[in-house]
mmCIF file of C-alpha atoms in Angstrom:
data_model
loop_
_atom_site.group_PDB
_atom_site.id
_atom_site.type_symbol
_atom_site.label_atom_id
_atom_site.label_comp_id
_atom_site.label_asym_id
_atom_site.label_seq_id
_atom_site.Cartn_x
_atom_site.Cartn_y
_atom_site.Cartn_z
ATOM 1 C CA UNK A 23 12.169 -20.610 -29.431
ATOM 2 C CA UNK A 24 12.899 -19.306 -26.117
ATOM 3 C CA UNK A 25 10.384 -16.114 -26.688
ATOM 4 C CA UNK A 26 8.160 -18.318 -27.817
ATOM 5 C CA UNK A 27 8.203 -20.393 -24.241
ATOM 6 C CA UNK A 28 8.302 -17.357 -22.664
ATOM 7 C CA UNK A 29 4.291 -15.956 -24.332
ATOM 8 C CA UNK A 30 3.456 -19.564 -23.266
ATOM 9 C CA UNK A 31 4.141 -18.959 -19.655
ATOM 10 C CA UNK A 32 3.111 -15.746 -19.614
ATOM 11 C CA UNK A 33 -0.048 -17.144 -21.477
ATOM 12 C CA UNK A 34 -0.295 -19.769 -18.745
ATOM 13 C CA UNK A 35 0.042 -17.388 -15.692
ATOM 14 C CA UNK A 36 -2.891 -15.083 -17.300
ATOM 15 C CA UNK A 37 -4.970 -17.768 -17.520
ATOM 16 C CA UNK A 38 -3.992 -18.780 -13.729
ATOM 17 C CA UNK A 39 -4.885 -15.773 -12.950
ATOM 18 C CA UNK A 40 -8.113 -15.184 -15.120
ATOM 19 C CA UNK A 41 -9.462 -18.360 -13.215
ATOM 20 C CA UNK A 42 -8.420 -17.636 -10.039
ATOM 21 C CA UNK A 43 -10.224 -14.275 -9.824
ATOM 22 C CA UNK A 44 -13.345 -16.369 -11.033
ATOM 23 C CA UNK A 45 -12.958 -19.338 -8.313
ATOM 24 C CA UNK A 46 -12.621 -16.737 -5.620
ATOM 25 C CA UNK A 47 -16.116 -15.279 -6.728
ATOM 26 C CA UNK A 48 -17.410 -18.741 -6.122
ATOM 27 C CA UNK A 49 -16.319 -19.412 -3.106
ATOM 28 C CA UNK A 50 -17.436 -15.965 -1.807
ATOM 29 C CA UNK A 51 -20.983 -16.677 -3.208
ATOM 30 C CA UNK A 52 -20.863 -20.102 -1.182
ATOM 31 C CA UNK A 53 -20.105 -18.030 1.512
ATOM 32 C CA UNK A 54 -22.403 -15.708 1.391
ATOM 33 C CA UNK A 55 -25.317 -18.500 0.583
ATOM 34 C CA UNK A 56 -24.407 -19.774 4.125
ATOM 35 C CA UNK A 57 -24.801 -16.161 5.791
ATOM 36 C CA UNK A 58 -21.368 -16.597 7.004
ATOM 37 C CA UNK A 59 -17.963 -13.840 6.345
ATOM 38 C CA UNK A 60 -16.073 -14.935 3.518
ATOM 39 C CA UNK A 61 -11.917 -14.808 4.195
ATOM 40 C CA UNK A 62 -10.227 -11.482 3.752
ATOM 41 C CA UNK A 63 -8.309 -13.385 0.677
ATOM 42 C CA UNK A 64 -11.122 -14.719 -0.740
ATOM 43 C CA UNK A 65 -13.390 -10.868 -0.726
ATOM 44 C CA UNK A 66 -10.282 -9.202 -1.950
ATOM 45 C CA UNK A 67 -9.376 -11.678 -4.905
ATOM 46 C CA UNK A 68 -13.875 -11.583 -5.756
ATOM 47 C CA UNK A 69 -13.412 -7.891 -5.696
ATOM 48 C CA UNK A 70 -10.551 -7.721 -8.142
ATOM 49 C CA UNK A 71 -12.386 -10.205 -10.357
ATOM 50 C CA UNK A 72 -15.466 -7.926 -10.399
ATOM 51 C CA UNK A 73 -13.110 -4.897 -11.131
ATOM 52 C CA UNK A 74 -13.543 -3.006 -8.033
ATOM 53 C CA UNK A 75 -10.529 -1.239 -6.311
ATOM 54 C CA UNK A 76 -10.515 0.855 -3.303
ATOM 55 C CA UNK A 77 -13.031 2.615 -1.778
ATOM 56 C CA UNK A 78 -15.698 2.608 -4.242
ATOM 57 C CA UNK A 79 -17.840 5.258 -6.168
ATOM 58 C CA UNK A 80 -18.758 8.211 -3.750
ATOM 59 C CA UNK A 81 -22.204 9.280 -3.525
ATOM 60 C CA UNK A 82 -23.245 12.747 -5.011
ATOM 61 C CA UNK A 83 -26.186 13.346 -2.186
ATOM 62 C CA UNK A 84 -25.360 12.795 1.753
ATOM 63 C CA UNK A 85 -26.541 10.292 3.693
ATOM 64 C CA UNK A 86 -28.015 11.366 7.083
ATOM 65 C CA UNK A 87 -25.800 9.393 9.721
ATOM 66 C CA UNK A 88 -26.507 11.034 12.795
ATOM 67 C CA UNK A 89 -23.607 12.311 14.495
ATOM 68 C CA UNK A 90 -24.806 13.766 17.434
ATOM 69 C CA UNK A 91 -24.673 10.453 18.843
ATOM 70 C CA UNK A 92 -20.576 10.435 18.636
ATOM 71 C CA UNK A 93 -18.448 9.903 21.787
ATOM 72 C CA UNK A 94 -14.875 9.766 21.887
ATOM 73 C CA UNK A 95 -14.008 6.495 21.139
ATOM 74 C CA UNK A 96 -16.575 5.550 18.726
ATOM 75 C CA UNK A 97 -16.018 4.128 15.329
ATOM 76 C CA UNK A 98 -17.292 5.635 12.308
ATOM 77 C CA UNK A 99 -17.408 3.251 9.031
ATOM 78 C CA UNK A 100 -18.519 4.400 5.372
ATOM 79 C CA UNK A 101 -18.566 2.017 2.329
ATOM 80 C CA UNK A 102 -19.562 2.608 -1.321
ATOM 81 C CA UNK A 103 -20.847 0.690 -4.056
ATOM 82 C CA UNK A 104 -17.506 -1.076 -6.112
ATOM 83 C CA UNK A 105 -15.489 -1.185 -2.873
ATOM 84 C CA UNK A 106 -12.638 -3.800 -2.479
ATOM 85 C CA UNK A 107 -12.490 -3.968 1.050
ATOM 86 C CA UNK A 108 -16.091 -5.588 1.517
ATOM 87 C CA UNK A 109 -19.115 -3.933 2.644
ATOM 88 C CA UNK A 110 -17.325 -1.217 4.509
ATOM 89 C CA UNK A 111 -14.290 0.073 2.985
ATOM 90 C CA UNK A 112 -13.200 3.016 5.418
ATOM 91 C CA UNK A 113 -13.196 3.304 9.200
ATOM 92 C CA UNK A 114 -12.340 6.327 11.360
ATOM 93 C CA UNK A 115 -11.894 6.734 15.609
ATOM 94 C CA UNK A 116 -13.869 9.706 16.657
ATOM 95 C CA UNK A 117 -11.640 11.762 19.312
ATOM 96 C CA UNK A 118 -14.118 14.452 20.161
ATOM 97 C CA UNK A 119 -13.652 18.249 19.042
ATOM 98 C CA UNK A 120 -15.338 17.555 16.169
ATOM 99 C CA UNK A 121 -12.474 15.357 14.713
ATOM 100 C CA UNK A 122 -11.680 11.819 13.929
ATOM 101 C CA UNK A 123 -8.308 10.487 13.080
ATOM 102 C CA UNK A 124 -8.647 8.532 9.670
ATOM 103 C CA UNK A 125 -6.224 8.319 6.598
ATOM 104 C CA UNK A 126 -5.989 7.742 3.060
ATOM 105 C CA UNK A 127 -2.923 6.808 0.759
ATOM 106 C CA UNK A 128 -1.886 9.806 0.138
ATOM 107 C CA UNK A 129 -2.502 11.520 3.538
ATOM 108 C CA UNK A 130 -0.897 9.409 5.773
ATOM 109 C CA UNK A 131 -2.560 9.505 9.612
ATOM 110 C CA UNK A 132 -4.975 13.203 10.076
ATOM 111 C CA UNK A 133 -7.491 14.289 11.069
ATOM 112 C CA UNK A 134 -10.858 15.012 9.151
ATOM 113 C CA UNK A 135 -14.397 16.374 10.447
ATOM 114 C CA UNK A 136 -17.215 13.325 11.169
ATOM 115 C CA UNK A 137 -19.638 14.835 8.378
ATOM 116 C CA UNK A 138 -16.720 13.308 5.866
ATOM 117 C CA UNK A 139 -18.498 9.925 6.201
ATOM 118 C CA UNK A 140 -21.737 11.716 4.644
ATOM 119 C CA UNK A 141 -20.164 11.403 1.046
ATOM 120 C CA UNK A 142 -20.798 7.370 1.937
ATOM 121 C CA UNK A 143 -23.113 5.716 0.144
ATOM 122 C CA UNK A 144 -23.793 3.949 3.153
ATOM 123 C CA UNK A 145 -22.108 4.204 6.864
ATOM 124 C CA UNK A 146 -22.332 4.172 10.883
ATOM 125 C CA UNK A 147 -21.569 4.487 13.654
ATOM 126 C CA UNK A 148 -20.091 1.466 16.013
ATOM 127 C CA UNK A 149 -19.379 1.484 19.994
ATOM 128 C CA UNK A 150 -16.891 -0.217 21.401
ATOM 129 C CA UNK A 151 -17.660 -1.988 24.683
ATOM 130 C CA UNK A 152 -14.539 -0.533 26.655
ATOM 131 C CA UNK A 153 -14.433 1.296 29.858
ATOM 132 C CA UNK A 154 -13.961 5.481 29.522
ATOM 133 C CA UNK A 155 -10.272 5.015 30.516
ATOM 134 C CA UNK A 156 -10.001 2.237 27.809
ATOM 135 C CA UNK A 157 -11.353 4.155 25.426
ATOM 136 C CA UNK A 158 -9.398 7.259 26.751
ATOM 137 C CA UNK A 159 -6.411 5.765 26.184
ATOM 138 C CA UNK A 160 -7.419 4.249 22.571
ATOM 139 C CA UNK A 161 -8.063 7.612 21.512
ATOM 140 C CA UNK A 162 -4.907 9.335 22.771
ATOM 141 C CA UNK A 163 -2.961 6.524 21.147
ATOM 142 C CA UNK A 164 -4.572 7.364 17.999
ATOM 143 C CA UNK A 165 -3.956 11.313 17.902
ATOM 144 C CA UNK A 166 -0.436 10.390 18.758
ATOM 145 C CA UNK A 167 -0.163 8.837 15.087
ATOM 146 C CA UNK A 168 -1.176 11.718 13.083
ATOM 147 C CA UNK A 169 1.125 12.721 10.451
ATOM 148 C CA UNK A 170 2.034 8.978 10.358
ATOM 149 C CA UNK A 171 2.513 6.930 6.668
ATOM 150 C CA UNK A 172 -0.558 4.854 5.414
ATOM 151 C CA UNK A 173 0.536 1.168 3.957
ATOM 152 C CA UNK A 174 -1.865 -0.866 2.920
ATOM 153 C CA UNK A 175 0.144 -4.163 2.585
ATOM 154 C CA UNK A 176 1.572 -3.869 6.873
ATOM 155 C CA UNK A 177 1.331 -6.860 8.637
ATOM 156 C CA UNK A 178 -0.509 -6.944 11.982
ATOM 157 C CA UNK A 179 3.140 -6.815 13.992
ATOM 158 C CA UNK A 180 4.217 -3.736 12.672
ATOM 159 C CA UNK A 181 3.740 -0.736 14.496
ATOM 160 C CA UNK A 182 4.919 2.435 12.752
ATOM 161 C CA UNK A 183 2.810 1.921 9.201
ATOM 162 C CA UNK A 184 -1.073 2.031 9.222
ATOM 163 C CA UNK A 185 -4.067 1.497 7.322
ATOM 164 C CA UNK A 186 -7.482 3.193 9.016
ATOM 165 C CA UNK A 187 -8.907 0.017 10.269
ATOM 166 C CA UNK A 188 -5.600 -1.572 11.446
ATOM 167 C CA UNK A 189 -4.804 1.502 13.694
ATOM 168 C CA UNK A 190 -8.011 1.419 15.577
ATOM 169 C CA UNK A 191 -7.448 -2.099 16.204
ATOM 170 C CA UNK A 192 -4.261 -1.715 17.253
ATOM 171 C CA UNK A 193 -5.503 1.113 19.437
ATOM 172 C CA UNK A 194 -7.722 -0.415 20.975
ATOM 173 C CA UNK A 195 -5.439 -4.176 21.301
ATOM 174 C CA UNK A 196 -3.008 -2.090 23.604
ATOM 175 C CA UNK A 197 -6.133 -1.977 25.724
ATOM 176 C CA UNK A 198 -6.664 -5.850 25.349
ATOM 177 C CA UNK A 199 -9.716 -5.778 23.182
ATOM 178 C CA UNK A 200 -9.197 -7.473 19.848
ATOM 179 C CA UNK A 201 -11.763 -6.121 17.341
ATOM 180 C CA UNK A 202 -10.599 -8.734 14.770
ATOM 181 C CA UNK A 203 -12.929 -11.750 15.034
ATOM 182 C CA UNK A 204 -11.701 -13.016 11.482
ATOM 183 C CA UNK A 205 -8.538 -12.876 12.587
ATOM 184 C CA UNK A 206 -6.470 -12.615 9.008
ATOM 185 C CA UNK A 207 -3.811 -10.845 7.588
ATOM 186 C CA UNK A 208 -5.795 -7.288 6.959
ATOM 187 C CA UNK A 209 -7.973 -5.978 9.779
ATOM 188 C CA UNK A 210 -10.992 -4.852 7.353
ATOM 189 C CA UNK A 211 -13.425 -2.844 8.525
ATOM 190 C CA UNK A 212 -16.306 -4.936 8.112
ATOM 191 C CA UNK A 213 -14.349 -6.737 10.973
ATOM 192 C CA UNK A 214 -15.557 -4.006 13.593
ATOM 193 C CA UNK A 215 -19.183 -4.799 13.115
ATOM 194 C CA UNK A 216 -18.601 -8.596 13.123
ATOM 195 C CA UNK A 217 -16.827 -7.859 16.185
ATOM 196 C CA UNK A 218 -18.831 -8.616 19.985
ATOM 197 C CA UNK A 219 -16.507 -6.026 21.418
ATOM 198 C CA UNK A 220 -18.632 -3.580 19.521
ATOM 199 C CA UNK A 221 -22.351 -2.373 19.240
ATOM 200 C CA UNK A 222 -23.589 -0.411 16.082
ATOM 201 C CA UNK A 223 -25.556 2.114 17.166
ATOM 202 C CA UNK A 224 -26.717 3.527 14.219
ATOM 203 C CA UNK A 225 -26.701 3.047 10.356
ATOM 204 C CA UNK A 226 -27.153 5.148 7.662
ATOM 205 C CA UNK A 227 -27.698 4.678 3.524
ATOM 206 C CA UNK A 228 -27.907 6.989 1.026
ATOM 207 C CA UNK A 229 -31.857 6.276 -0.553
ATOM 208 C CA UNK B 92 24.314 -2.923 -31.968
ATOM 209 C CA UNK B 93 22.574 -6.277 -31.316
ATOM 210 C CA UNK B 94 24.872 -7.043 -28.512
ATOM 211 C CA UNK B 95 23.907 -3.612 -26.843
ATOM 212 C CA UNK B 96 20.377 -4.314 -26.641
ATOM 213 C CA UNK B 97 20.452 -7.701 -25.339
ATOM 214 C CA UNK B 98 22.679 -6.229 -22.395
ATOM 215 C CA UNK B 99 20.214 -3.306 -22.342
ATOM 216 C CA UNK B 100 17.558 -5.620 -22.184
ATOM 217 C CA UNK B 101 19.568 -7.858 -19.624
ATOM 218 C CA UNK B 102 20.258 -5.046 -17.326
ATOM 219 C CA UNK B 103 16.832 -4.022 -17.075
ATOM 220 C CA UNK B 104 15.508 -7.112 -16.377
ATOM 221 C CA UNK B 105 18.157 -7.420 -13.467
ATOM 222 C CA UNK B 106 16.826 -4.321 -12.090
ATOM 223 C CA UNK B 107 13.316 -4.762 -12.216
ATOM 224 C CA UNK B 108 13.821 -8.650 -10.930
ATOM 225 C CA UNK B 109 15.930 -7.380 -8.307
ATOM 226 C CA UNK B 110 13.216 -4.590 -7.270
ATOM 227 C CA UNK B 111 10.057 -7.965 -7.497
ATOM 228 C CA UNK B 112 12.814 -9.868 -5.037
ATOM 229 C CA UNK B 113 12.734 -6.392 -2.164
ATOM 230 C CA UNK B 114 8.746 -6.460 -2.588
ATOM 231 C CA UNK B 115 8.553 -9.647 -1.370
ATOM 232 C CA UNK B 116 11.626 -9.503 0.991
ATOM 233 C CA UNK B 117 10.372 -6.280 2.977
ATOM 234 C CA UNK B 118 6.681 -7.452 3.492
ATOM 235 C CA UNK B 119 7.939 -10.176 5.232
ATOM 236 C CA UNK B 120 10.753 -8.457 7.162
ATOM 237 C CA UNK B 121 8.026 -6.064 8.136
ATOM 238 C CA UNK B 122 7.296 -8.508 10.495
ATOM 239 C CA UNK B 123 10.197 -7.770 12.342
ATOM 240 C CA UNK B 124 9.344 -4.575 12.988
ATOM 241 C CA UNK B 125 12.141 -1.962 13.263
ATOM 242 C CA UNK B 126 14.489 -4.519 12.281
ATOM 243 C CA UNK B 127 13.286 -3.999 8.457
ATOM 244 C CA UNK B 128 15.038 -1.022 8.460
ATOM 245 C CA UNK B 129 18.025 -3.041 7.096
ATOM 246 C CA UNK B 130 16.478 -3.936 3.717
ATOM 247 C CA UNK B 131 15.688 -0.436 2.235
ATOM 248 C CA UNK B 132 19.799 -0.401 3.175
ATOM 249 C CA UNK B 133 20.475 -3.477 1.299
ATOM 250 C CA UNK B 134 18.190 -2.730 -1.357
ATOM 251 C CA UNK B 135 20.277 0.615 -2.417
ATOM 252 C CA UNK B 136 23.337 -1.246 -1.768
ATOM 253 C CA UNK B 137 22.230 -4.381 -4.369
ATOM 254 C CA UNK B 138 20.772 -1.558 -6.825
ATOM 255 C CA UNK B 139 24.434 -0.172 -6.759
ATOM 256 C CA UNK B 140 26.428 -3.724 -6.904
ATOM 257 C CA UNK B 141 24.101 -4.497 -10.194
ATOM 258 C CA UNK B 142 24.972 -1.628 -12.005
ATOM 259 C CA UNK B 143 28.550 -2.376 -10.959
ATOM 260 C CA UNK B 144 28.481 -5.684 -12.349
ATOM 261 C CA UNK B 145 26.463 -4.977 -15.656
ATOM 262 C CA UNK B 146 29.329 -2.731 -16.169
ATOM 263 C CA UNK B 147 31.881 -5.326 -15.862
ATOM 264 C CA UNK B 148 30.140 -8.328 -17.087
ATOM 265 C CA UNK B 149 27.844 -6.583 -19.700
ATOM 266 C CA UNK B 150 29.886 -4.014 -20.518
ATOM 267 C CA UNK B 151 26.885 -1.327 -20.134
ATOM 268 C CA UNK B 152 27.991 1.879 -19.477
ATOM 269 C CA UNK B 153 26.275 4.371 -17.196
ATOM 270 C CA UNK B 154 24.123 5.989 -19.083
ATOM 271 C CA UNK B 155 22.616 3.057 -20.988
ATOM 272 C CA UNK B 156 22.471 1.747 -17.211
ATOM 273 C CA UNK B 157 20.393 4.647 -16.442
ATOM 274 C CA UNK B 158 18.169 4.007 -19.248
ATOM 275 C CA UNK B 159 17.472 0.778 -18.071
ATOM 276 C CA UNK B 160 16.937 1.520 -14.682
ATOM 277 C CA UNK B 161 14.105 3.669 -16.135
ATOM 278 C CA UNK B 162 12.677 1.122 -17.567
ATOM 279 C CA UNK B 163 12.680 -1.162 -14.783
ATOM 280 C CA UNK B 164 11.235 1.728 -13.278
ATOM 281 C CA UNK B 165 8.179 2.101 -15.621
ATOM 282 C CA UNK B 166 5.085 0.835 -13.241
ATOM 283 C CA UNK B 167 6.202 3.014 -10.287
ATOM 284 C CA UNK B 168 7.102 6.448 -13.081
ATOM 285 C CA UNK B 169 3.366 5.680 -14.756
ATOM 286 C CA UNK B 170 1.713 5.656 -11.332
ATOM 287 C CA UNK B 171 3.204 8.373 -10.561
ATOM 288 C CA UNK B 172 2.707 10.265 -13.204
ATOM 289 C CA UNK B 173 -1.214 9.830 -13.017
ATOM 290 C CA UNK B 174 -0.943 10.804 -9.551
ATOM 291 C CA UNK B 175 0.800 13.861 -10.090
ATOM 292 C CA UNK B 176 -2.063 14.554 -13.182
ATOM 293 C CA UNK B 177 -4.955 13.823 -10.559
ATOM 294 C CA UNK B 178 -6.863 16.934 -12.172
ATOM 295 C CA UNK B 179 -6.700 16.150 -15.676
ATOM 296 C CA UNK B 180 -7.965 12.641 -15.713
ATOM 297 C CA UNK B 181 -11.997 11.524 -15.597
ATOM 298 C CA UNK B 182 -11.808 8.377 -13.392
ATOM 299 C CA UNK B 183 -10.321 7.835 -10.279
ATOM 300 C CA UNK B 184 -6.498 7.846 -9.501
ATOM 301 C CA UNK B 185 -6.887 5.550 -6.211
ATOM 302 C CA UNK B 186 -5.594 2.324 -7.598
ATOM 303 C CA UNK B 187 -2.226 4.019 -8.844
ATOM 304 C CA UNK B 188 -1.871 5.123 -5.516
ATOM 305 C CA UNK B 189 -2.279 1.909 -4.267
ATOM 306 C CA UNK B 190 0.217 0.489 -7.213
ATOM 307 C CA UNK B 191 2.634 3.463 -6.630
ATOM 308 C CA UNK B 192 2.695 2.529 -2.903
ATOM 309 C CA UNK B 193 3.289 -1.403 -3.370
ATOM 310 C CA UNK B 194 5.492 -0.688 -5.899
ATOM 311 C CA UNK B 195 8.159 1.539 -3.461
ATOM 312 C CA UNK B 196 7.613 -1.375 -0.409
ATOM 313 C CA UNK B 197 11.204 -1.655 -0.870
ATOM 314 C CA UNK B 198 11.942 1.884 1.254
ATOM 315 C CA UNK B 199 8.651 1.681 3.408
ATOM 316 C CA UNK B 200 10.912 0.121 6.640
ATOM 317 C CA UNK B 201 12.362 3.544 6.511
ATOM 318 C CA UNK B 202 8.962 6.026 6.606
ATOM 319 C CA UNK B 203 8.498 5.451 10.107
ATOM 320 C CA UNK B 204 11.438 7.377 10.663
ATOM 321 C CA UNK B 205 11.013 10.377 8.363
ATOM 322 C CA UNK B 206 9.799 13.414 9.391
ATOM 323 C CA UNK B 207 6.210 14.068 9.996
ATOM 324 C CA UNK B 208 5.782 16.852 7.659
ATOM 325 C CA UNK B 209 4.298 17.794 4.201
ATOM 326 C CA UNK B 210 5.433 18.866 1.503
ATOM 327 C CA UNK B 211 3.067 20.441 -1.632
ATOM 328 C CA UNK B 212 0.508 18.916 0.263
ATOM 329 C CA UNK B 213 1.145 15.656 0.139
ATOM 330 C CA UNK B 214 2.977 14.285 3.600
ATOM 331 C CA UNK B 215 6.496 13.712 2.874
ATOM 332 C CA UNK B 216 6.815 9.943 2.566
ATOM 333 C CA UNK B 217 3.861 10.270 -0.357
ATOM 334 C CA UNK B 218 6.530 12.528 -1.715
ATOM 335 C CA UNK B 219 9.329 10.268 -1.533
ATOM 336 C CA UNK B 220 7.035 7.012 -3.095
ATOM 337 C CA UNK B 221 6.181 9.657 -5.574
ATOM 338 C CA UNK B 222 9.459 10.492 -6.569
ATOM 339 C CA UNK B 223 11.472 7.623 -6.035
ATOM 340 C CA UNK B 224 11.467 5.847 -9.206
ATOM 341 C CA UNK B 225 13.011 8.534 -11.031
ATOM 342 C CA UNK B 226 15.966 8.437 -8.438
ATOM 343 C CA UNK B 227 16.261 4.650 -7.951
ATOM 344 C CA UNK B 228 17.937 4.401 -11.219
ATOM 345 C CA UNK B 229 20.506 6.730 -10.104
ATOM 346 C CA UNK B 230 22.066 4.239 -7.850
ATOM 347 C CA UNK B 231 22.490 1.220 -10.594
ATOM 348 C CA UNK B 232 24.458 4.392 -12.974
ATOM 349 C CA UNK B 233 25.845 5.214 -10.382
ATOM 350 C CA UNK B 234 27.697 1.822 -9.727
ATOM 351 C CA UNK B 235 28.144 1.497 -13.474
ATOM 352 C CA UNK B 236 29.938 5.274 -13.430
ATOM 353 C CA UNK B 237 32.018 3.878 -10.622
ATOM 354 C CA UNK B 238 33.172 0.966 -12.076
ATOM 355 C CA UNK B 239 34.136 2.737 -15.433
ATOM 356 C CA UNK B 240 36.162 5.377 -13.165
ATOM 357 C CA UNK B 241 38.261 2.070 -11.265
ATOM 358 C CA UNK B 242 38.472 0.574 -14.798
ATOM 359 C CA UNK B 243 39.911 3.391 -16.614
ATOM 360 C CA UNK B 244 42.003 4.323 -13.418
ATOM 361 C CA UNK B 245 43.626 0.081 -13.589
ATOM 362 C CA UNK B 246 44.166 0.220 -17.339
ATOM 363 C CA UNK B 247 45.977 3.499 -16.829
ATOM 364 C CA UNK B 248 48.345 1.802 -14.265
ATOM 365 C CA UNK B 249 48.661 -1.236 -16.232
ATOM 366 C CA UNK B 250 49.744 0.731 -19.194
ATOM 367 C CA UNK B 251 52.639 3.208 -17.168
#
């Protein structure tokens, strides 16, 4: 008897959750239909309903971002096809030398070469609108945090666990420019290019 | 034999209960910033006092202990496994990453504070969320090994 109540709720949650998944697609369509940003809860549940997780398929052929165009400071975003994170899925902060401090689960904070954000399907480049010594000190905060650990589930508060586009946007808050116009839980990075602090200067997709 | 799997059974379910309860309990102590650092403490601690008190109440000894605690372990051992496979496997290994990583929340107030180095290429707190479900359950047998020691130790006394 008691197993038997226990399938049913487990029956009943599944179901919860089945539906759930489906509603959030909904809503994100209604969204969408009014050209306005869905909430971060709402993209990630649609995602998860559609079966997409993390960063999306990579592309086999480059796309040509240019990235002559880079200045310290600068933002670099790349997103792929079956992404959860909306339309861009990764961000990086350019700090000059060729580098730009970015991270992935299993690498924690480091540093990576720009033409990494050619395996994008699509990508670019954003500006922020910060003086040099804003965006001096953005930068430097960021190198300070290689070798740091990747979480995806930190809240906004905490300042010693990162995700890529959380740690540019805290960067850059320590300067007092909030990049996060949708304000939520997760700073995604499709947040930088909704943001008026920044200017994309160039955009790139794979054809 | 029947009575040793429903404690088996009940043990497990403690643990992995008990591990659901720190997920939950650390993201929102991660709010407090450094201050989270207590619950990875508590966390071992309540691991330890359950396999201390499925010994007593349950009467499940340490190794059966262990075996549950293995079992309770099972999403964060299975992500890890594929992890550790990356190269043999066709389709990505990203999400049990991601489930490896949500799964070990429980010890992430403590990663700011570990060393920044690697270690086989992966930095070392990948290592540790890698690794630790197959020395979490330690802690629960370890209780359980402790509390057979204090028993056998008591009857001993009772008996001279």
């Amino acid at each position: 008897m008691s197993s038997l109540r226990q399938v049913k709720i487990a029956c009943i949650l599944i179901a919860a959750l089945f539906l759930s998944l489906q509603f959030a697609q909904l809503i994100e369509e209604h969204y969408q239909n009014k050209g306005e940003y869905p909430p971060t809860w709402v993209r990630l549940l649609s995602s998860a309903g559609k079966g997409h997780f993390g960063t999306g398929n990579f592309s086999s052929t480059p796309n040509n971002l240019d990235l002559s165009i880079l200045e310290p400071g600068d933002i670099l975003l790349g997103g792929n096809p079956g992404g959860s994170y909306g339309h861009y899925t990764h961000a990086g902060i350019y700090i000059g030398n060729n580098r730009v401090v970015t991270m992935y689960t299993s690498t924690g904070v480091y540093l990576e070469p720009p033409s990494a954000y050619h395996r994008y399907h699509w990508a670019a480049v954003g500006r922020v609108k910060a003086s040099p010594q804003q965006k001096k000190e953005a930068v430097s905060y960021c190198r300070s945090q290689v070798g740091s650990p990747f979480y995806i589930l930190s809240p906004k508060a905490e300042d010693g666990l990162w995700y890529c586009s959380k740690l540019i946007w805290y960067a850059y808050l320590k300067q007092g420019i909030d990049l996060d116009p949708l304000n939520s839980y997760w700073v995604l990075p499709d947040a930088f290019v909704q943001s008026p602090h920044v200017q994309i200067l160039e955009k790139a997709e794979v054809q | 034999m029947q009575q040793r799997k429903h404690a088996f059974f009940s043990m497990a379910k403690t643990l992995f209960l008990l591990h659901l309860l720190f997920i939950i309990i650390t993201i929102m102590m991660l709010y407090f910033g450094r201050l989270s650092i207590i619950v990875p403490l508590i966390f071992v601690l309540a691991l330890f006092l359950a396999g201390l008190h499925g010994c007593r109440t349950l009467d499940v000894g340490p190794l059966i202990t262990l075996t549950a605690g293995y079992l309770s372990q099972l999403i964060g051992i299975l992500s890890s496994f594929f992890v550790l496979t990356e190269g043999v496997w066709d389709f990505s290994i990203e999400p049990f990453e991601f489930i490896a990583q949500i799964w070990q929340t429980p010890l992430y107030p403590l990663y700011p504070i570990l060393p920044r180095t690697s270690c086989f290429d992966f930095p070392l707190y990948f290592v540790v969320t890698i690794t630790a479900s197959f020395v979490l359950p330690l802690i629960p047998a370890l209780g359980a090994s402790l509390s057979r020691l204090f028993t056998g130790i008591r009857n001993k006394r009772n008996s001279v």
